[in-house]
Amino acid sequence: MEPICARCNRRRGAVRSVRCFRRAFIRLGNPDADQQAIERAARNAEIDDFVRELPDGYDTIVGERGGRLSGGQKQRVAIARAVVRDPPILVLDEATSSLDPQTESAINATLRRLSEGRTVITVTHRLASVTAADKIIVLDRGRVVEEGRHDELLSRGGIYARAFQRQSGFAITGDGRRAEVQAERLREIPLFAMLDPSTLSALANRFVTERHPAGQIIFQEGDEGDKLHIVVRGTVEILKDTSDEIPRQVAVLQDGDFFGEIALLTNVPRTATAKTRQPTVLLTLDREQFDNLMLAEPSLRQKFEDIAASRRQALQMLH
């Protein structure tokens, strides 16, 4: 039977599912690792200082599956677990997908440093994290459609280039509390494609940052529609009510996608529910701010309404 550490045994008796840092959360990567190797791995994953500040240090109980740790702390423990094994090949599957922007940036910096001297295979939809990769393989519906380095793929103007462009043009402050969008990036939204640079700049300054945890409903089907939303970081699923009370997923939106633009033009209820699947940062523009723009540029309303009509038709086809 697998032994447990003295402190875990003393605190939890025969219960082996609640572990301390040293016991299972790092040594799991290498059962033969001694305390020195564990601490070295924790330093490489930049979690050693945090562990030492805990009441019992490396003997601190962290709960079932690390339930007492934050998302970022769990990710760093997972990195330490991989590092203590010192693998020649490291595979990362959406390593930062569930993290807030500030923690994601810090984790990416750690991973770049730990990648030296080993082969790293990364599976991700956040393309900013792979721009320095030696080779990028692009999959579309399970098929390899492109491969090459970042600059090569951008020059081809294919799926990768379009996805990278969609995710570009945003900035998030270091603490993750405020996001901004570049004025020219707004041209990717059909509603704003015809605006001149000065109008786009004024519009960009009117967006407000919203932060939502995973599993939060942004709006419910039938709610008043009054905002355009842009996904800066995260994942949002769009759900449609059905007769059997199980909502049907009609879309999954990720970094750079937008939704709710029709709400800026028409005072109609929401036709679907929007719910976050991961911690998500949004930029939003409400109808009041948009109407102020219309007052300043009255000739734009008809153009906006024509575009909105086309979008409504496209959404009806999806439903």
JSON list of C-alpha atoms in Angstrom, two decimals, residues 49-132:
[
{"chain": "A", "resi": 49, "resn": "ASP", "atom": "CA", "xyz": [7.99, 31.13, -1.99]},
{"chain": "A", "resi": 50, "resn": "PHE", "atom": "CA", "xyz": [4.23, 30.68, -1.74]},
{"chain": "A", "resi": 51, "resn": "VAL", "atom": "CA", "xyz": [4.58, 27.22, -0.17]},
{"chain": "A", "resi": 52, "resn": "ARG", "atom": "CA", "xyz": [7.12, 28.40, 2.41]},
{"chain": "A", "resi": 53, "resn": "GLU", "atom": "CA", "xyz": [4.73, 31.14, 3.58]},
{"chain": "A", "resi": 54, "resn": "LEU", "atom": "CA", "xyz": [2.04, 28.57, 4.40]},
{"chain": "A", "resi": 55, "resn": "PRO", "atom": "CA", "xyz": [1.59, 27.58, 8.06]},
{"chain": "A", "resi": 56, "resn": "ASP", "atom": "CA", "xyz": [3.13, 24.11, 7.57]},
{"chain": "A", "resi": 57, "resn": "GLY", "atom": "CA", "xyz": [5.21, 24.78, 4.48]},
{"chain": "A", "resi": 58, "resn": "TYR", "atom": "CA", "xyz": [5.55, 21.68, 2.30]},
{"chain": "A", "resi": 59, "resn": "ASP", "atom": "CA", "xyz": [3.50, 19.72, 4.84]},
{"chain": "A", "resi": 60, "resn": "THR", "atom": "CA", "xyz": [0.45, 21.98, 4.43]},
{"chain": "A", "resi": 61, "resn": "ILE", "atom": "CA", "xyz": [-2.76, 20.08, 3.65]},
{"chain": "A", "resi": 62, "resn": "VAL", "atom": "CA", "xyz": [-4.17, 21.41, 0.37]},
{"chain": "A", "resi": 63, "resn": "GLY", "atom": "CA", "xyz": [-7.48, 19.53, 0.25]},
{"chain": "A", "resi": 64, "resn": "GLU", "atom": "CA", "xyz": [-9.01, 17.04, -2.11]},
{"chain": "A", "resi": 65, "resn": "ARG", "atom": "CA", "xyz": [-7.49, 17.64, -5.58]},
{"chain": "A", "resi": 66, "resn": "GLY", "atom": "CA", "xyz": [-5.92, 20.82, -4.26]},
{"chain": "A", "resi": 67, "resn": "GLY", "atom": "CA", "xyz": [-9.28, 22.37, -3.47]},
{"chain": "A", "resi": 68, "resn": "ARG", "atom": "CA", "xyz": [-7.67, 25.03, -1.28]},
{"chain": "A", "resi": 69, "resn": "LEU", "atom": "CA", "xyz": [-5.50, 26.34, -4.09]},
{"chain": "A", "resi": 70, "resn": "SER", "atom": "CA", "xyz": [-6.31, 28.95, -6.71]},
{"chain": "A", "resi": 71, "resn": "GLY", "atom": "CA", "xyz": [-6.30, 28.13, -10.42]},
{"chain": "A", "resi": 72, "resn": "GLY", "atom": "CA", "xyz": [-2.88, 29.70, -10.89]},
{"chain": "A", "resi": 73, "resn": "GLN", "atom": "CA", "xyz": [-1.43, 27.84, -7.91]},
{"chain": "A", "resi": 74, "resn": "LYS", "atom": "CA", "xyz": [-2.74, 24.53, -9.24]},
{"chain": "A", "resi": 75, "resn": "GLN", "atom": "CA", "xyz": [-1.14, 25.24, -12.61]},
{"chain": "A", "resi": 76, "resn": "ARG", "atom": "CA", "xyz": [2.22, 25.99, -11.01]},
{"chain": "A", "resi": 77, "resn": "VAL", "atom": "CA", "xyz": [2.01, 22.80, -8.95]},
{"chain": "A", "resi": 78, "resn": "ALA", "atom": "CA", "xyz": [1.29, 20.88, -12.18]},
{"chain": "A", "resi": 79, "resn": "ILE", "atom": "CA", "xyz": [4.36, 22.50, -13.75]},
{"chain": "A", "resi": 80, "resn": "ALA", "atom": "CA", "xyz": [6.49, 21.55, -10.72]},
{"chain": "A", "resi": 81, "resn": "ARG", "atom": "CA", "xyz": [5.17, 17.99, -10.98]},
{"chain": "A", "resi": 82, "resn": "ALA", "atom": "CA", "xyz": [6.33, 17.83, -14.60]},
{"chain": "A", "resi": 83, "resn": "VAL", "atom": "CA", "xyz": [9.66, 19.50, -13.90]},
{"chain": "A", "resi": 84, "resn": "VAL", "atom": "CA", "xyz": [10.56, 17.16, -11.00]},
{"chain": "A", "resi": 85, "resn": "ARG", "atom": "CA", "xyz": [10.45, 14.35, -13.56]},
{"chain": "A", "resi": 86, "resn": "ASP", "atom": "CA", "xyz": [12.80, 16.34, -15.84]},
{"chain": "A", "resi": 87, "resn": "PRO", "atom": "CA", "xyz": [11.23, 15.04, -19.06]},
{"chain": "A", "resi": 88, "resn": "PRO", "atom": "CA", "xyz": [12.97, 15.55, -22.41]},
{"chain": "A", "resi": 89, "resn": "ILE", "atom": "CA", "xyz": [9.52, 16.14, -23.94]},
{"chain": "A", "resi": 90, "resn": "LEU", "atom": "CA", "xyz": [6.89, 18.31, -22.24]},
{"chain": "A", "resi": 91, "resn": "VAL", "atom": "CA", "xyz": [3.29, 18.28, -23.53]},
{"chain": "A", "resi": 92, "resn": "LEU", "atom": "CA", "xyz": [1.03, 21.19, -22.57]},
{"chain": "A", "resi": 93, "resn": "ASP", "atom": "CA", "xyz": [-2.69, 20.99, -23.31]},
{"chain": "A", "resi": 94, "resn": "GLU", "atom": "CA", "xyz": [-4.36, 24.41, -22.96]},
{"chain": "A", "resi": 95, "resn": "ALA", "atom": "CA", "xyz": [-2.06, 25.06, -20.01]},
{"chain": "A", "resi": 96, "resn": "THR", "atom": "CA", "xyz": [-3.48, 28.53, -19.27]},
{"chain": "A", "resi": 97, "resn": "SER", "atom": "CA", "xyz": [-7.03, 28.28, -20.59]},
{"chain": "A", "resi": 98, "resn": "SER", "atom": "CA", "xyz": [-8.73, 28.57, -17.19]},
{"chain": "A", "resi": 99, "resn": "LEU", "atom": "CA", "xyz": [-6.56, 31.36, -15.78]},
{"chain": "A", "resi": 100, "resn": "ASP", "atom": "CA", "xyz": [-7.11, 35.07, -15.44]},
{"chain": "A", "resi": 101, "resn": "PRO", "atom": "CA", "xyz": [-4.97, 37.27, -17.74]},
{"chain": "A", "resi": 102, "resn": "GLN", "atom": "CA", "xyz": [-2.45, 38.28, -15.07]},
{"chain": "A", "resi": 103, "resn": "THR", "atom": "CA", "xyz": [-1.80, 34.69, -13.98]},
{"chain": "A", "resi": 104, "resn": "GLU", "atom": "CA", "xyz": [-1.72, 33.51, -17.60]},
{"chain": "A", "resi": 105, "resn": "SER", "atom": "CA", "xyz": [1.00, 35.99, -18.46]},
{"chain": "A", "resi": 106, "resn": "ALA", "atom": "CA", "xyz": [3.11, 34.89, -15.48]},
{"chain": "A", "resi": 107, "resn": "ILE", "atom": "CA", "xyz": [2.64, 31.18, -16.27]},
{"chain": "A", "resi": 108, "resn": "ASN", "atom": "CA", "xyz": [3.62, 31.73, -19.91]},
{"chain": "A", "resi": 109, "resn": "ALA", "atom": "CA", "xyz": [6.82, 33.45, -18.81]},
{"chain": "A", "resi": 110, "resn": "THR", "atom": "CA", "xyz": [7.65, 30.48, -16.57]},
{"chain": "A", "resi": 111, "resn": "LEU", "atom": "CA", "xyz": [6.95, 27.99, -19.37]},
{"chain": "A", "resi": 112, "resn": "ARG", "atom": "CA", "xyz": [9.19, 29.87, -21.80]},
{"chain": "A", "resi": 113, "resn": "ARG", "atom": "CA", "xyz": [12.05, 29.67, -19.33]},
{"chain": "A", "resi": 114, "resn": "LEU", "atom": "CA", "xyz": [11.48, 25.98, -18.59]},
{"chain": "A", "resi": 115, "resn": "SER", "atom": "CA", "xyz": [11.32, 25.14, -22.32]},
{"chain": "A", "resi": 116, "resn": "GLU", "atom": "CA", "xyz": [15.05, 25.67, -22.77]},
{"chain": "A", "resi": 117, "resn": "GLY", "atom": "CA", "xyz": [16.85, 22.42, -23.51]},
{"chain": "A", "resi": 118, "resn": "ARG", "atom": "CA", "xyz": [13.75, 20.29, -24.06]},
{"chain": "A", "resi": 119, "resn": "THR", "atom": "CA", "xyz": [11.08, 19.67, -26.69]},
{"chain": "A", "resi": 120, "resn": "VAL", "atom": "CA", "xyz": [7.74, 21.31, -25.85]},
{"chain": "A", "resi": 121, "resn": "ILE", "atom": "CA", "xyz": [4.49, 20.40, -27.60]},
{"chain": "A", "resi": 122, "resn": "THR", "atom": "CA", "xyz": [1.73, 22.91, -26.88]},
{"chain": "A", "resi": 123, "resn": "VAL", "atom": "CA", "xyz": [-1.95, 22.51, -27.71]},
{"chain": "A", "resi": 124, "resn": "THR", "atom": "CA", "xyz": [-3.65, 25.90, -27.51]},
{"chain": "A", "resi": 125, "resn": "HIS", "atom": "CA", "xyz": [-6.07, 28.28, -29.21]},
{"chain": "A", "resi": 126, "resn": "ARG", "atom": "CA", "xyz": [-4.29, 31.34, -27.74]},
{"chain": "A", "resi": 127, "resn": "LEU", "atom": "CA", "xyz": [-1.85, 32.06, -30.51]},
{"chain": "A", "resi": 128, "resn": "ALA", "atom": "CA", "xyz": [0.19, 34.74, -28.77]},
{"chain": "A", "resi": 129, "resn": "SER", "atom": "CA", "xyz": [1.76, 31.97, -26.69]},
{"chain": "A", "resi": 130, "resn": "VAL", "atom": "CA", "xyz": [3.18, 30.12, -29.72]},
{"chain": "A", "resi": 131, "resn": "THR", "atom": "CA", "xyz": [4.63, 32.91, -31.85]},
{"chain": "A", "resi": 132, "resn": "ALA", "atom": "CA", "xyz": [8.19, 31.82, -30.99]}
]
